GROMACS .gro file of N, CA and C in nm:
model
  420
    1MET      N    1  19.051  10.572  -6.939
    1MET     CA    2  19.027  10.445  -6.855
    1MET      C    3  19.211  10.348  -6.748
    2ILE      N    4  19.290  10.425  -6.889
    2ILE     CA    5  19.403  10.363  -6.849
    2ILE      C    6  19.438  10.472  -6.698
    3LYS      N    7  19.351  10.600  -6.734
    3LYS     CA    8  19.448  10.693  -6.599
    3LYS      C    9  19.398  10.651  -6.486
    4LYS      N   10  19.269  10.672  -6.487
    4LYS     CA   11  19.172  10.550  -6.370
    4LYS      C   12  19.260  10.460  -6.364
    5SER      N   13  19.327  10.339  -6.354
    5SER     CA   14  19.349  10.187  -6.395
    5SER      C   15  19.413  10.212  -6.259
    6PHE      N   16  19.593  10.302  -6.353
    6PHE     CA   17  19.663  10.338  -6.295
    6PHE      C   18  19.690  10.390  -6.183
    7VAL      N   19  19.609  10.474  -6.114
    7VAL     CA   20  19.578  10.529  -6.041
    7VAL      C   21  19.480  10.478  -5.879
    8MET      N   22  19.424  10.363  -5.925
    8MET     CA   23  19.360  10.214  -5.842
    8MET      C   24  19.472  10.131  -5.799
    9ILE      N   25  19.552  10.079  -5.908
    9ILE     CA   26  19.636  10.014  -5.916
    9ILE      C   27  19.723  10.093  -5.834
   10THR      N   28  19.777  10.201  -5.834
   10THR     CA   29  19.923  10.285  -5.751
   10THR      C   30  19.794  10.243  -5.581
   11ARG      N   31  19.700  10.238  -5.549
   11ARG     CA   32  19.652  10.250  -5.418
   11ARG      C   33  19.613  10.132  -5.408
   12ILE      N   34  19.620  10.035  -5.442
   12ILE     CA   35  19.586   9.888  -5.405
   12ILE      C   36  19.728   9.850  -5.367
   13LYS      N   37  19.872   9.912  -5.433
   13LYS     CA   38  19.992   9.922  -5.394
   13LYS      C   39  20.057   9.939  -5.242
   14TYR      N   40  19.988  10.089  -5.262
   14TYR     CA   41  20.060  10.143  -5.190
   14TYR      C   42  19.936  10.090  -5.016
   15LEU      N   43  19.788  10.017  -5.010
   15LEU     CA   44  19.755   9.945  -4.905
   15LEU      C   45  19.849   9.841  -4.878
   16VAL      N   46  19.814   9.780  -5.006
   16VAL     CA   47  19.924   9.595  -4.980
   16VAL      C   48  20.084   9.622  -4.955
   17GLY      N   49  20.169   9.757  -4.967
   17GLY     CA   50  20.251   9.750  -4.925
   17GLY      C   51  20.278   9.787  -4.712
   18ASN      N   52  20.162   9.879  -4.669
   18ASN     CA   53  20.185   9.917  -4.544
   18ASN      C   54  20.134   9.758  -4.439
   19ALA      N   55  20.015   9.713  -4.512
   19ALA     CA   56  19.927   9.566  -4.456
   19ALA      C   57  20.179   9.514  -4.466
   20ILE      N   58  20.166   9.483  -4.539
   20ILE     CA   59  20.275   9.447  -4.493
   20ILE      C   60  20.462   9.497  -4.426
   21ILE      N   61  20.438   9.619  -4.376
   21ILE     CA   62  20.502   9.649  -4.329
   21ILE      C   63  20.499   9.669  -4.200
   22LEU      N   64  20.329   9.704  -4.141
   22LEU     CA   65  20.283   9.674  -4.036
   22LEU      C   66  20.258   9.504  -3.974
   23PHE      N   67  20.268   9.414  -4.069
   23PHE     CA   68  20.260   9.194  -4.091
   23PHE      C   69  20.363   9.191  -4.064
   24ILE      N   70  20.556   9.267  -4.030
   24ILE     CA   71  20.631   9.209  -3.973
   24ILE      C   72  20.703   9.354  -3.909
   25LEU      N   73  20.590   9.423  -3.897
   25LEU     CA   74  20.632   9.551  -3.727
   25LEU      C   75  20.575   9.356  -3.643
   26LEU      N   76  20.469   9.360  -3.661
   26LEU     CA   77  20.442   9.298  -3.547
   26LEU      C   78  20.501   9.156  -3.504
   27PHE      N   79  20.549   9.105  -3.667
   27PHE     CA   80  20.520   9.045  -3.564
   27PHE      C   81  20.718   9.004  -3.594
   28SER      N   82  20.767   9.080  -3.570
   28SER     CA   83  20.945   9.015  -3.518
   28SER      C   84  20.900   9.191  -3.395
   29GLY      N   85  20.798   9.219  -3.349
   29GLY     CA   86  20.788   9.278  -3.272
   29GLY      C   87  20.825   9.131  -3.153
   30THR      N   88  20.630   9.020  -3.215
   30THR     CA   89  20.612   8.942  -3.111
   30THR      C   90  20.727   8.765  -3.108
   31ALA      N   91  20.839   8.786  -3.219
   31ALA     CA   92  20.938   8.688  -3.162
   31ALA      C   93  21.014   8.766  -3.134
   32GLN      N   94  21.056   8.894  -3.060
   32GLN     CA   95  21.154   8.986  -2.969
   32GLN      C   96  21.141   8.958  -2.876
   33CYS      N   97  21.046   8.952  -2.816
   33CYS     CA   98  20.921   8.875  -2.704
   33CYS      C   99  20.989   8.797  -2.607
   34GLN      N  100  20.955   8.717  -2.715
   34GLN     CA  101  20.936   8.518  -2.739
   34GLN      C  102  21.075   8.452  -2.649
   35ASN      N  103  21.174   8.565  -2.660
   35ASN     CA  104  21.350   8.455  -2.670
   35ASN      C  105  21.380   8.509  -2.479
   36SER      N  106  21.265   8.626  -2.413
   36SER     CA  107  21.316   8.679  -2.249
   36SER      C  108  21.198   8.655  -2.209
   37PRO      N  109  21.265   8.455  -2.166
   37PRO     CA  110  21.177   8.487  -2.054
   37PRO      C  111  21.088   8.533  -1.936
   38GLU      N  112  21.002   8.546  -1.868
   38GLU     CA  113  20.977   8.635  -1.770
   38GLU      C  114  20.975   8.585  -1.609
   39LEU      N  115  21.077   8.599  -1.562
   39LEU     CA  116  21.148   8.570  -1.494
   39LEU      C  117  21.126   8.615  -1.346
   40MET      N  118  21.034   8.728  -1.315
   40MET     CA  119  20.979   8.772  -1.220
   40MET      C  120  20.906   8.841  -1.166
   41HIS      N  121  20.786   8.841  -1.104
   41HIS     CA  122  20.657   8.925  -1.181
   41HIS      C  123  20.537   8.921  -0.997
   42PHE      N  124  20.619   9.000  -0.942
   42PHE     CA  125  20.557   9.049  -0.818
   42PHE      C  126  20.488   9.144  -0.768
   43LYS      N  127  20.351   9.085  -0.778
   43LYS     CA  128  20.190   9.202  -0.787
   43LYS      C  129  20.233   9.275  -0.584
   44PHE      N  130  20.237   9.231  -0.534
   44PHE     CA  131  20.252   9.217  -0.362
   44PHE      C  132  20.124   9.270  -0.299
   45ASN      N  133  20.048   9.202  -0.314
   45ASN     CA  134  19.891   9.252  -0.320
   45ASN      C  135  19.879   9.035  -0.213
   46VAL      N  136  19.922   8.973  -0.155
   46VAL     CA  137  19.944   8.877  -0.146
   46VAL      C  138  20.040   8.881   0.009
   47ASN      N  139  19.920   8.859   0.145
   47ASN     CA  140  20.053   8.860   0.167
   47ASN      C  141  20.018   8.667   0.285
   48ASN      N  142  20.117   8.595   0.246
   48ASN     CA  143  20.127   8.510   0.231
   48ASN      C  144  20.189   8.423   0.403
   49SER      N  145  20.205   8.516   0.497
   49SER     CA  146  20.328   8.401   0.577
   49SER      C  147  20.414   8.476   0.596
   50GLY      N  148  20.497   8.607   0.547
   50GLY     CA  149  20.616   8.702   0.510
   50GLY      C  150  20.603   8.666   0.371
   51THR      N  151  20.547   8.601   0.343
   51THR     CA  152  20.586   8.563   0.120
   51THR      C  153  20.525   8.625   0.072
   52THR      N  154  20.582   8.657  -0.110
   52THR     CA  155  20.426   8.657  -0.178
   52THR      C  156  20.480   8.589  -0.345
   53PRO      N  157  20.369   8.564  -0.313
   53PRO     CA  158  20.422   8.534  -0.479
   53PRO      C  159  20.480   8.515  -0.625
   54ASN      N  160  20.539   8.472  -0.663
   54ASN     CA  161  20.604   8.500  -0.775
   54ASN      C  162  20.504   8.469  -0.896
   55GLU      N  163  20.428   8.559  -0.984
   55GLU     CA  164  20.337   8.511  -1.048
   55GLU      C  165  20.428   8.575  -1.202
   56ALA      N  166  20.503   8.501  -1.224
   56ALA     CA  167  20.559   8.485  -1.335
   56ALA      C  168  20.491   8.372  -1.415
   57ASN      N  169  20.588   8.322  -1.558
   57ASN     CA  170  20.515   8.234  -1.602
   57ASN      C  171  20.610   8.147  -1.565
   58PRO      N  172  20.502   8.009  -1.537
   58PRO     CA  173  20.505   7.919  -1.414
   58PRO      C  174  20.661   7.835  -1.523
   59ALA      N  175  20.664   7.812  -1.598
   59ALA     CA  176  20.769   7.711  -1.734
   59ALA      C  177  20.897   7.799  -1.680
   60THR      N  178  20.948   7.945  -1.697
   60THR     CA  179  21.055   8.075  -1.651
   60THR      C  180  21.011   8.100  -1.527
   61ARG      N  181  20.965   8.091  -1.434
   61ARG     CA  182  20.984   8.230  -1.281
   61ARG      C  183  21.132   8.172  -1.187
   62ALA      N  184  21.192   8.219  -1.115
   62ALA     CA  185  21.285   8.222  -1.107
   62ALA      C  186  21.268   8.176  -0.944
   63GLY      N  187  21.104   8.158  -0.880
   63GLY     CA  188  21.116   8.040  -0.747
   63GLY      C  189  20.881   8.092  -0.762
   64VAL      N  190  20.793   8.046  -0.614
   64VAL     CA  191  20.734   8.052  -0.663
   64VAL      C  192  20.700   8.115  -0.498
   65LEU      N  193  20.699   8.073  -0.403
   65LEU     CA  194  20.692   8.148  -0.275
   65LEU      C  195  20.813   8.326  -0.292
   66ASN      N  196  20.865   8.385  -0.255
   66ASN     CA  197  20.973   8.447  -0.223
   66ASN      C  198  20.928   8.507  -0.115
   67PRO      N  199  21.047   8.512  -0.008
   67PRO     CA  200  21.083   8.537   0.187
   67PRO      C  201  21.009   8.679   0.143
   68LEU      N  202  20.970   8.789   0.176
   68LEU     CA  203  21.053   8.860   0.281
   68LEU      C  204  21.087   8.934   0.372
   69LEU      N  205  21.210   9.010   0.340
   69LEU     CA  206  21.368   9.033   0.489
   69LEU      C  207  21.300   9.122   0.482
   70ALA      N  208  21.365   9.085   0.742
   70ALA     CA  209  21.390   9.252   0.676
   70ALA      C  210  21.248   9.340   0.717
   71SER      N  211  21.168   9.454   0.654
   71SER     CA  212  21.086   9.543   0.715
   71SER      C  213  20.987   9.511   0.622
   72PHE      N  214  21.048   9.531   0.569
   72PHE     CA  215  20.849   9.488   0.416
   72PHE      C  216  20.783   9.440   0.511
   73THR      N  217  20.603   9.468   0.478
   73THR     CA  218  20.506   9.417   0.479
   73THR      C  219  20.435   9.458   0.368
   74ILE      N  220  20.297   9.391   0.389
   74ILE     CA  221  20.200   9.365   0.256
   74ILE      C  222  20.083   9.399   0.270
   75GLY      N  223  20.017   9.511   0.200
   75GLY     CA  224  19.944   9.571   0.313
   75GLY      C  225  19.942   9.764   0.169
   76GLY      N  226  19.894   9.839   0.256
   76GLY     CA  227  19.895   9.972   0.228
   76GLY      C  228  19.776   9.967   0.110
   77THR      N  229  19.831  10.155  -0.010
   77THR     CA  230  19.801  10.071  -0.091
   77THR      C  231  19.859  10.054  -0.234
   78GLY      N  232  19.883  10.003  -0.328
   78GLY     CA  233  19.916  10.036  -0.524
   78GLY      C  234  19.881  10.116  -0.599
   79GLN      N  235  19.941  10.014  -0.692
   79GLN     CA  236  19.831  10.038  -0.737
   79GLN      C  237  19.720   9.924  -0.823
   80PHE      N  238  19.786   9.881  -0.811
   80PHE     CA  239  19.578   9.691  -0.813
   80PHE      C  240  19.581   9.682  -0.652
   81GLY      N  241  19.529   9.770  -0.591
   81GLY     CA  242  19.501   9.626  -0.409
   81GLY      C  243  19.617   9.741  -0.366
   82THR      N  244  19.684   9.627  -0.264
   82THR     CA  245  19.827   9.637  -0.167
   82THR      C  246  19.945   9.654  -0.204
   83GLY      N  247  20.008   9.663  -0.203
   83GLY     CA  248  20.164   9.716  -0.177
   83GLY      C  249  20.246   9.668  -0.073
   84LEU      N  250  20.328   9.717  -0.116
   84LEU     CA  251  20.473   9.689  -0.084
   84LEU      C  252  20.519   9.706   0.022
   85VAL      N  253  20.500   9.781   0.184
   85VAL     CA  254  20.513   9.890   0.182
   85VAL      C  255  20.683   9.841   0.350
   86GLY      N  256  20.774   9.918   0.329
   86GLY     CA  257  20.823   9.991   0.450
   86GLY      C  258  20.903  10.035   0.542
   87SER      N  259  20.924  10.026   0.627
   87SER     CA  260  20.905  10.038   0.810
   87SER      C  261  20.971  10.172   0.794
   88GLY      N  262  21.141  10.184   0.638
   88GLY     CA  263  21.197  10.315   0.672
   88GLY      C  264  21.358  10.263   0.686
   89GLY      N  265  21.398  10.120   0.778
   89GLY     CA  266  21.447   9.995   0.765
   89GLY      C  267  21.530   9.895   0.553
   90GLY      N  268  21.691   9.893   0.669
   90GLY     CA  269  21.658   9.754   0.471
   90GLY      C  270  21.591   9.662   0.547
   91GLY      N  271  21.580   9.624   0.339
   91GLY     CA  272  21.483   9.518   0.411
   91GLY      C  273  21.515   9.431   0.211
   92SER      N  274  21.483   9.420   0.218
   92SER     CA  275  21.490   9.276   0.065
   92SER      C  276  21.395   9.238   0.106
   93ILE      N  277  21.380   9.140  -0.071
   93ILE     CA  278  21.317   9.047  -0.175
   93ILE      C  279  21.444   8.879  -0.198
   94ASN      N  280  21.375   8.721  -0.146
   94ASN     CA  281  21.476   8.735  -0.223
   94ASN      C  282  21.383   8.627  -0.312
   95PRO      N  283  21.453   8.678  -0.426
   95PRO     CA  284  21.394   8.636  -0.536
   95PRO      C  285  21.393   8.471  -0.553
   96GLN      N  286  21.508   8.361  -0.485
   96GLN     CA  287  21.560   8.311  -0.548
   96GLN      C  288  21.648   8.251  -0.688
   97TRP      N  289  21.622   8.386  -0.755
   97TRP     CA  290  21.683   8.407  -0.864
   97TRP      C  291  21.843   8.341  -0.891
   98LEU      N  292  21.904   8.248  -0.953
   98LEU     CA  293  21.960   8.193  -0.963
   98LEU      C  294  22.165   8.334  -1.076
   99ARG      N  295  22.118   8.392  -1.112
   99ARG     CA  296  22.091   8.581  -1.182
   99ARG      C  297  22.219   8.515  -1.286
  100ASN      N  298  22.227   8.366  -1.415
  100ASN     CA  299  22.241   8.295  -1.481
  100ASN      C  300  22.210   8.372  -1.605
  101HIS      N  301  22.079   8.465  -1.681
  101HIS     CA  302  22.108   8.533  -1.766
  101HIS      C  303  22.146   8.570  -1.790
  102THR      N  304  22.231   8.565  -1.962
  102THR     CA  305  22.352   8.668  -1.969
  102THR      C  306  22.259   8.748  -2.068
  103GLY      N  307  22.134   8.770  -2.146
  103GLY     CA  308  22.173   8.889  -2.236
  103GLY      C  309  22.055   8.999  -2.107
  104SER      N  310  21.990   9.062  -2.233
  104SER     CA  311  21.904   9.145  -2.166
  104SER      C  312  21.825   9.203  -2.106
  105TRP      N  313  21.742   9.238  -1.981
  105TRP     CA  314  21.546   9.273  -1.934
  105TRP      C  315  21.609   9.399  -1.863
  106THR      N  316  21.493   9.423  -1.788
  106THR     CA  317  21.417   9.479  -1.789
  106THR      C  318  21.355   9.486  -1.721
  107ILE      N  319  21.363   9.628  -1.533
  107ILE     CA  320  21.268   9.603  -1.482
  107ILE      C  321  21.219   9.731  -1.513
  108SER      N  322  21.055   9.717  -1.423
  108SER     CA  323  20.940   9.824  -1.384
  108SER      C  324  20.898   9.842  -1.224
  109PHE      N  325  20.841   9.882  -1.246
  109PHE     CA  326  20.769   9.933  -1.097
  109PHE      C  327  20.698  10.027  -1.133
  110TRP      N  328  20.608  10.051  -0.956
  110TRP     CA  329  20.527  10.178  -1.013
  110TRP      C  330  20.605  10.173  -0.853
  111ILE      N  331  20.583  10.335  -0.802
  111ILE     CA  332  20.594  10.364  -0.702
  111ILE      C  333  20.541  10.463  -0.599
  112ASN      N  334  20.406  10.441  -0.610
  112ASN     CA  335  20.349  10.585  -0.516
  112ASN      C  336  20.408  10.618  -0.429
  113ALA      N  337  20.418  10.805  -0.503
  113ALA     CA  338  20.541  10.901  -0.389
  113ALA      C  339  20.448  11.035  -0.388
  114SER      N  340  20.309  11.013  -0.327
  114SER     CA  341  20.223  11.127  -0.374
  114SER      C  342  20.209  11.173  -0.165
  115ASN      N  343  20.335  11.123  -0.173
  115ASN     CA  344  20.257  11.164  -0.004
  115ASN      C  345  20.430  11.243   0.025
  116PHE      N  346  20.457  11.209  -0.023
  116PHE     CA  347  20.638  11.253  -0.004
  116PHE      C  348  20.670  11.267  -0.142
  117SER      N  349  20.830  11.364  -0.138
  117SER     CA  350  20.914  11.372  -0.217
  117SER      C  351  20.984  11.343  -0.281
  118PRO      N  352  21.021  11.249  -0.319
  118PRO     CA  353  21.193  11.071  -0.339
  118PRO      C  354  21.263  11.196  -0.427
  119ASN      N  355  21.422  11.230  -0.305
  119ASN     CA  356  21.563  11.283  -0.319
  119ASN      C  357  21.531  11.150  -0.498
  120TYR      N  358  21.572  11.017  -0.542
  120TYR     CA  359  21.638  11.008  -0.666
  120TYR      C  360  21.652  10.804  -0.643
  121PHE      N  361  21.624  10.832  -0.761
  121PHE     CA  362  21.636  10.671  -0.747
  121PHE      C  363  21.733  10.641  -0.823
  122PHE      N  364  21.787  10.438  -0.759
  122PHE     CA  365  21.937  10.446  -0.869
  122PHE      C  366  21.922  10.278  -0.791
  123SER      N  367  21.957  10.260  -0.920
  123SER     CA  368  22.025  10.066  -0.921
  123SER      C  369  22.129  10.030  -0.970
  124ASN      N  370  22.202   9.958  -0.932
  124ASN     CA  371  22.322   9.944  -0.998
  124ASN      C  372  22.379   9.786  -0.969
  125THR      N  373  22.441   9.715  -1.003
  125THR     CA  374  22.501   9.579  -0.992
  125THR      C  375  22.535   9.607  -0.909
  126THR      N  376  22.545   9.391  -0.852
  126THR     CA  377  22.674   9.456  -0.704
  126THR      C  378  22.754   9.346  -0.746
  127GLY      N  379  22.758   9.380  -0.841
  127GLY     CA  380  22.947   9.272  -0.901
  127GLY      C  381  22.939   9.091  -0.869
  128ASN      N  382  22.818   9.032  -0.902
  128ASN     CA  383  22.822   8.854  -0.840
  128ASN      C  384  22.624   8.869  -0.926
  129GLY      N  385  22.690   8.949  -1.027
  129GLY     CA  386  22.520   8.929  -1.118
  129GLY      C  387  22.381   8.945  -1.088
  130GLY      N  388  22.387   9.038  -0.984
  130GLY     CA  389  22.246   9.080  -0.840
  130GLY      C  390  22.224   9.203  -0.953
  131PHE      N  391  22.109   9.247  -0.891
  131PHE     CA  392  22.103   9.421  -0.911
  131PHE      C  393  22.053   9.473  -0.739
  132ARG      N  394  22.079   9.574  -0.765
  132ARG     CA  395  21.972   9.662  -0.609
  132ARG      C  396  21.904   9.787  -0.724
  133CYS      N  397  21.822   9.848  -0.592
  133CYS     CA  398  21.709   9.882  -0.730
  133CYS      C  399  21.728   9.970  -0.574
  134PHE      N  400  21.725  10.076  -0.513
  134PHE     CA  401  21.682  10.226  -0.406
  134PHE      C  402  21.610  10.278  -0.479
  135PHE      N  403  21.521  10.358  -0.299
  135PHE     CA  404  21.452  10.437  -0.331
  135PHE      C  405  21.420  10.579  -0.188
  136THR      N  406  21.514  10.687  -0.209
  136THR     CA  407  21.535  10.786  -0.026
  136THR      C  408  21.362  10.856  -0.089
  137ASN      N  409  21.370  10.923   0.038
  137ASN     CA  410  21.319  11.142   0.011
  137ASN      C  411  21.375  11.199   0.101
  138SER      N  412  21.297  11.249   0.127
  138SER     CA  413  21.399  11.376   0.212
  138SER      C  414  21.306  11.378   0.380
  139THR      N  415  21.203  11.293   0.354
  139THR     CA  416  21.028  11.317   0.444
  139THR      C  417  21.021  11.202   0.521
  140LEU      N  418  21.146  11.122   0.487
  140LEU     CA  419  21.168  10.987   0.626
  140LEU      C  420  21.215  10.986   0.723
   0.00000   0.00000   0.00000
């Protein structure tokens, strides 16, 4: 009887311990995410007279309609619907971001590189708090 209850108590401690660890991991991850505002979220799936909507959280986003400058258009096939299309020339998107965010941040994007082989991806700071992302390939 004593041995069985010891085993049962040990199993309960093990389960409770794992539940506490899982609880801590879930809530510490949630707390970290809340400290980072969502500044920009461009889906490039709506062509609105040369602009693309910023679909980030309205309380923290950097702008509402962001101009597509130079040779970019909306069309083709993106990951979900249409996407941003370049013509081989230089182009940019004005994110209307004041570049006053001093903490760490993340950028992610999806590129449909199925029709050609890319040479490299490269990004750097511009010296004024901004950033640039470059994509070139050998077949353009």
